[in-house]
JSON list of C-alpha atoms in Angstrom, two decimals:
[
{"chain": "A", "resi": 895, "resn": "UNK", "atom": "CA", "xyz": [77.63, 84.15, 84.89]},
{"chain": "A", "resi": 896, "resn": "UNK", "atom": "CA", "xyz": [79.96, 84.33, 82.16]},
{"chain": "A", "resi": 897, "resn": "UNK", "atom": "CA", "xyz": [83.68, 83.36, 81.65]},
{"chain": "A", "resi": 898, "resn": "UNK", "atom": "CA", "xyz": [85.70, 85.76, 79.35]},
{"chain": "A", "resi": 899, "resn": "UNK", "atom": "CA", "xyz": [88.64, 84.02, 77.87]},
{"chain": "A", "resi": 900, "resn": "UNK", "atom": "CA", "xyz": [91.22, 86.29, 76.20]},
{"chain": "A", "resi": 901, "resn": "UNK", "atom": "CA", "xyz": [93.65, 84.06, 74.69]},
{"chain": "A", "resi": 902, "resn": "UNK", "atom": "CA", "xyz": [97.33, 85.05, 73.06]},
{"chain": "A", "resi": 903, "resn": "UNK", "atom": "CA", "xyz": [100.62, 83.36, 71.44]},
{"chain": "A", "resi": 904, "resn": "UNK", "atom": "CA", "xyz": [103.74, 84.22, 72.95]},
{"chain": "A", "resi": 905, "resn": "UNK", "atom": "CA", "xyz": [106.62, 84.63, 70.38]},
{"chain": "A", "resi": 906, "resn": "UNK", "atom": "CA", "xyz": [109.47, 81.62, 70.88]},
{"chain": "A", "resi": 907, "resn": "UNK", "atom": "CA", "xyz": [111.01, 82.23, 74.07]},
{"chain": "A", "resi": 908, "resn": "UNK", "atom": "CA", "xyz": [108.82, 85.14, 75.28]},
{"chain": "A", "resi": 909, "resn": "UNK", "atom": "CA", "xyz": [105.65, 82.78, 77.32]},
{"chain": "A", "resi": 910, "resn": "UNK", "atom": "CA", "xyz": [107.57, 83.75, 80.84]},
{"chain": "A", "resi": 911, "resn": "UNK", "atom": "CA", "xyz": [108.09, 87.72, 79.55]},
{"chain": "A", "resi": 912, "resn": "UNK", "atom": "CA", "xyz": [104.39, 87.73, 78.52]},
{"chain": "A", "resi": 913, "resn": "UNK", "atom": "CA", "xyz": [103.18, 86.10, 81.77]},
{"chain": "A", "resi": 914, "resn": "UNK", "atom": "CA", "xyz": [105.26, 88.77, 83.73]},
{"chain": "A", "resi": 915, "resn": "UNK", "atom": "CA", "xyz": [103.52, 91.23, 82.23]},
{"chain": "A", "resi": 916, "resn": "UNK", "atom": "CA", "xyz": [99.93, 90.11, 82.77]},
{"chain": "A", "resi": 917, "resn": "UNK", "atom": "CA", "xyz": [100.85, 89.48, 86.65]},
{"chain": "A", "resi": 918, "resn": "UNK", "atom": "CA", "xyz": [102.17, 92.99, 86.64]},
{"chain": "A", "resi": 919, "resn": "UNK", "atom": "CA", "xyz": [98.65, 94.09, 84.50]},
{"chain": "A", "resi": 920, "resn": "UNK", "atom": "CA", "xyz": [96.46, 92.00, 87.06]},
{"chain": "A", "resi": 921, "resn": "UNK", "atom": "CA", "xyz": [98.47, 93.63, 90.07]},
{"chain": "A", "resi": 922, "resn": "UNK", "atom": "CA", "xyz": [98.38, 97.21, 89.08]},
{"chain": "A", "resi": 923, "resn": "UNK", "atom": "CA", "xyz": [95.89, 97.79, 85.46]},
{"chain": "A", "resi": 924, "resn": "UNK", "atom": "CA", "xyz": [93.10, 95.06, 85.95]},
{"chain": "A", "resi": 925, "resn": "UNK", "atom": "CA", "xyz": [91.86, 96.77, 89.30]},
{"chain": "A", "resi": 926, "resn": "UNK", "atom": "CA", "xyz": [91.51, 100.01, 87.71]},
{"chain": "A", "resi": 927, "resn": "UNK", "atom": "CA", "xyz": [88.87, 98.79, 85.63]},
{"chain": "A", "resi": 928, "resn": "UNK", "atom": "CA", "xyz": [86.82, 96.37, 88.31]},
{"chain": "A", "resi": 929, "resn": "UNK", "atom": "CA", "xyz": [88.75, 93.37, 87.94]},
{"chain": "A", "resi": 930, "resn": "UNK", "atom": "CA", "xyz": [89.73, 92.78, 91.72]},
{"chain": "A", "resi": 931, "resn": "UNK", "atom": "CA", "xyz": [86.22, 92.07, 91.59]},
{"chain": "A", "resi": 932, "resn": "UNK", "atom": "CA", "xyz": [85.92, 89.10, 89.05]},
{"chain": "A", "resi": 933, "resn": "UNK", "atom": "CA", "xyz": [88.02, 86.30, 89.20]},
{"chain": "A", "resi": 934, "resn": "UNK", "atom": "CA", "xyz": [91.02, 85.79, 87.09]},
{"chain": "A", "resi": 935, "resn": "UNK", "atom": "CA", "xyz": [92.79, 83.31, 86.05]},
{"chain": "A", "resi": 936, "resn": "UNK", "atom": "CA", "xyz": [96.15, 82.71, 83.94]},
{"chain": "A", "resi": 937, "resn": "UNK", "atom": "CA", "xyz": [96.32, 79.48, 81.99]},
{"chain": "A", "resi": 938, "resn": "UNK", "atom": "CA", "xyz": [99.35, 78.58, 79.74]},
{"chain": "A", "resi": 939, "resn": "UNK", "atom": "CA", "xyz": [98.96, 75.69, 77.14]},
{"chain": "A", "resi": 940, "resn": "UNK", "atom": "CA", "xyz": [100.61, 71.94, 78.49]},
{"chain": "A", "resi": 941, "resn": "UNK", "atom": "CA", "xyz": [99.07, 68.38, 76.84]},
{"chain": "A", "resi": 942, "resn": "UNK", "atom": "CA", "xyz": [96.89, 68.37, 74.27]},
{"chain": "A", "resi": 943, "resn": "UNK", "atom": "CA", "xyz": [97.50, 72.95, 73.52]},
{"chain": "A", "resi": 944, "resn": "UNK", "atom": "CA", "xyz": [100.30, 74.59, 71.70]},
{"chain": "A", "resi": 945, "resn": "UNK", "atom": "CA", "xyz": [103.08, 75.40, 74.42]},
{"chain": "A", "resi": 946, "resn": "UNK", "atom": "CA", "xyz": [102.99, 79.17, 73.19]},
{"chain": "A", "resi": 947, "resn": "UNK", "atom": "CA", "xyz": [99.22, 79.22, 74.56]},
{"chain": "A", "resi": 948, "resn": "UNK", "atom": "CA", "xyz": [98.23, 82.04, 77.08]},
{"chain": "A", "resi": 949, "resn": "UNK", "atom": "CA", "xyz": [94.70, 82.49, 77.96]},
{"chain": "A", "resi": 950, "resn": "UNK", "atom": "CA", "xyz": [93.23, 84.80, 80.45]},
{"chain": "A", "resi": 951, "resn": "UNK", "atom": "CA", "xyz": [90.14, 83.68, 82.13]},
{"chain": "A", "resi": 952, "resn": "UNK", "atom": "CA", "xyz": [87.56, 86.50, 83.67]},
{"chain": "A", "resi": 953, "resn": "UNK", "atom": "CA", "xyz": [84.46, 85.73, 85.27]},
{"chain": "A", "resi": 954, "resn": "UNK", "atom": "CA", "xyz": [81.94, 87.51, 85.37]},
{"chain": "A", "resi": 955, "resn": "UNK", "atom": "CA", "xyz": [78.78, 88.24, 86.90]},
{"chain": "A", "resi": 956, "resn": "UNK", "atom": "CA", "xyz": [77.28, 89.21, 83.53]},
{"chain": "A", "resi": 957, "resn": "UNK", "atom": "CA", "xyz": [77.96, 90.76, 79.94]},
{"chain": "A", "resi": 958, "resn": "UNK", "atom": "CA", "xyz": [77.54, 94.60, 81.31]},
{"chain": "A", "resi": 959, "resn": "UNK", "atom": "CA", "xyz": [80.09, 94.06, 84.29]},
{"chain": "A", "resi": 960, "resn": "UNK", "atom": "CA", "xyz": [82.41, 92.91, 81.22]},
{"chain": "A", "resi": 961, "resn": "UNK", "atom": "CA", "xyz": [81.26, 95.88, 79.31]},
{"chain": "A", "resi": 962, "resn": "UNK", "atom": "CA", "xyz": [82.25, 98.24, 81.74]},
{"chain": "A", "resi": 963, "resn": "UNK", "atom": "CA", "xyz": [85.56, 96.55, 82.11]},
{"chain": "A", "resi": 964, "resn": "UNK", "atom": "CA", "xyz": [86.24, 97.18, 78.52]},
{"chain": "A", "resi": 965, "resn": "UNK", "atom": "CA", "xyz": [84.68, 100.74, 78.62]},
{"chain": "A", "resi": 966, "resn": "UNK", "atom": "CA", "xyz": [86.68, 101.45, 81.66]},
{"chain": "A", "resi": 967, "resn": "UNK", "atom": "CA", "xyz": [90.09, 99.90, 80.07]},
{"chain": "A", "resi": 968, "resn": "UNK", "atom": "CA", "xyz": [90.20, 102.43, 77.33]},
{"chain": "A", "resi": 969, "resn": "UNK", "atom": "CA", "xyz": [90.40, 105.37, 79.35]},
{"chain": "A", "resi": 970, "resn": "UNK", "atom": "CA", "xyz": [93.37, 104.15, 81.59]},
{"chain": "A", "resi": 971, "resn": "UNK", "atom": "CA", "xyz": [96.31, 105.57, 79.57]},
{"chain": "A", "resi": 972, "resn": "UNK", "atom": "CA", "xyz": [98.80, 102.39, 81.67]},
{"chain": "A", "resi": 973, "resn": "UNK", "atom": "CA", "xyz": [96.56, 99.95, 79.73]},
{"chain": "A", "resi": 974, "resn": "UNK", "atom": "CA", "xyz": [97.96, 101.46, 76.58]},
{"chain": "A", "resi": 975, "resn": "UNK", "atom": "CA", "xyz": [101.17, 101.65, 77.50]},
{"chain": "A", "resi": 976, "resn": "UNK", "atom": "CA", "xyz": [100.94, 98.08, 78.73]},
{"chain": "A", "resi": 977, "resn": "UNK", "atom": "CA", "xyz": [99.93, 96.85, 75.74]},
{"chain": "A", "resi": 978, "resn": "UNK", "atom": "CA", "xyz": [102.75, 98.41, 73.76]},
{"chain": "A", "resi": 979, "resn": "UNK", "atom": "CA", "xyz": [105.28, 96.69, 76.23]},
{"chain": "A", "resi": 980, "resn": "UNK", "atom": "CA", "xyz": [103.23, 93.40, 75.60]},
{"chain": "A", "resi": 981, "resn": "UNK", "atom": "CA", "xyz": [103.02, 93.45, 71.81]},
{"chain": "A", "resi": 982, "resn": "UNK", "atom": "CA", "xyz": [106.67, 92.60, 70.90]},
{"chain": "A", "resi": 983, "resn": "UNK", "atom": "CA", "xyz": [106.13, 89.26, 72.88]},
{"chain": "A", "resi": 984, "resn": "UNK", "atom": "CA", "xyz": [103.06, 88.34, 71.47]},
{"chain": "A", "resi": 985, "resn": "UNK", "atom": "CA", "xyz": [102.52, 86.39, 67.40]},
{"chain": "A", "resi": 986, "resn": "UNK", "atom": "CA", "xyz": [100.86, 89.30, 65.98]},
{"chain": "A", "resi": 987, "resn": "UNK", "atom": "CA", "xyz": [97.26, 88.21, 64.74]},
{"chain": "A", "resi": 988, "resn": "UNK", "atom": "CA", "xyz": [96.70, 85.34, 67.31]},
{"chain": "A", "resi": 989, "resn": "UNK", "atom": "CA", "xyz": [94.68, 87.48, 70.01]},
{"chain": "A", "resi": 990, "resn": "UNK", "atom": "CA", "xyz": [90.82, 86.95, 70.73]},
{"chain": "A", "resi": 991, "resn": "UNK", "atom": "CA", "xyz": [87.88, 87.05, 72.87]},
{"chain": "A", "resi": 992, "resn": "UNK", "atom": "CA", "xyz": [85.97, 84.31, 73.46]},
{"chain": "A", "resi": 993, "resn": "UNK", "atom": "CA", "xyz": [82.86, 84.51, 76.03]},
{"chain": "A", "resi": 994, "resn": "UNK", "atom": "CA", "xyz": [81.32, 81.82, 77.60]},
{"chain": "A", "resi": 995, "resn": "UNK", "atom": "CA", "xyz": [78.54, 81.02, 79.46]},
{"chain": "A", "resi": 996, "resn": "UNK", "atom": "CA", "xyz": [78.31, 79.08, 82.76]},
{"chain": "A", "resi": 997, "resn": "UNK", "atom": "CA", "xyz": [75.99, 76.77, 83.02]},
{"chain": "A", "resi": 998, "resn": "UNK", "atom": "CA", "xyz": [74.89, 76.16, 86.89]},
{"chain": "A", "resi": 999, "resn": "UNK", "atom": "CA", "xyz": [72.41, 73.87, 88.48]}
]
């Protein structure tokens, strides 16, 4: 099992804009490409993380149901469009992947 974190900056006074839009992308993009079956979380940075932190946690069963997620994302033309809604409330530069592995008894 795996957690994929995709993590973001919000511009100054854009974090509740840019968490809007991820609800609205988990609600009516995300299922599209298998997410309704993974869960999802969305984290925003408090104590001890920049305020302007938003990070997206996916887990998955393993790295090909995340691979098909991605493969299936960039042929859903709304996930483009999205992401051109998204970008003017986002630092540009400060999005990544980060993948992590659950460790379990």
């Amino acid at each position: 099992m795996f957690v994929a974190r995709w993590k973001i900056d919000a511009r100054f006074g854009h974090k509740q804009g840019a968490i809007e839009l991820l609800r609205q992308w988990e609600r009516e993009i995300g299922p599209q490409a298998g997410t309704d079956k993974m869960a999802m979380q969305i984290l925003t940075g408090s104590i001890g993380a920049k305020e302007a932190s938003i990070e997206v946690n996916h887990t998955v069963e393993s790295l090909a149901q995340l691979d098909e997620m991605f493969a299936k994302l960039s042929k859903i033309d709304a996930h483009a469009q999205w992401g051109k809604r998204l970008e003017p409330l986002v630092v540009s530069g400060s999005s990544y992947w980060n993948i992590y592995r659950v460790i379990q008894d």
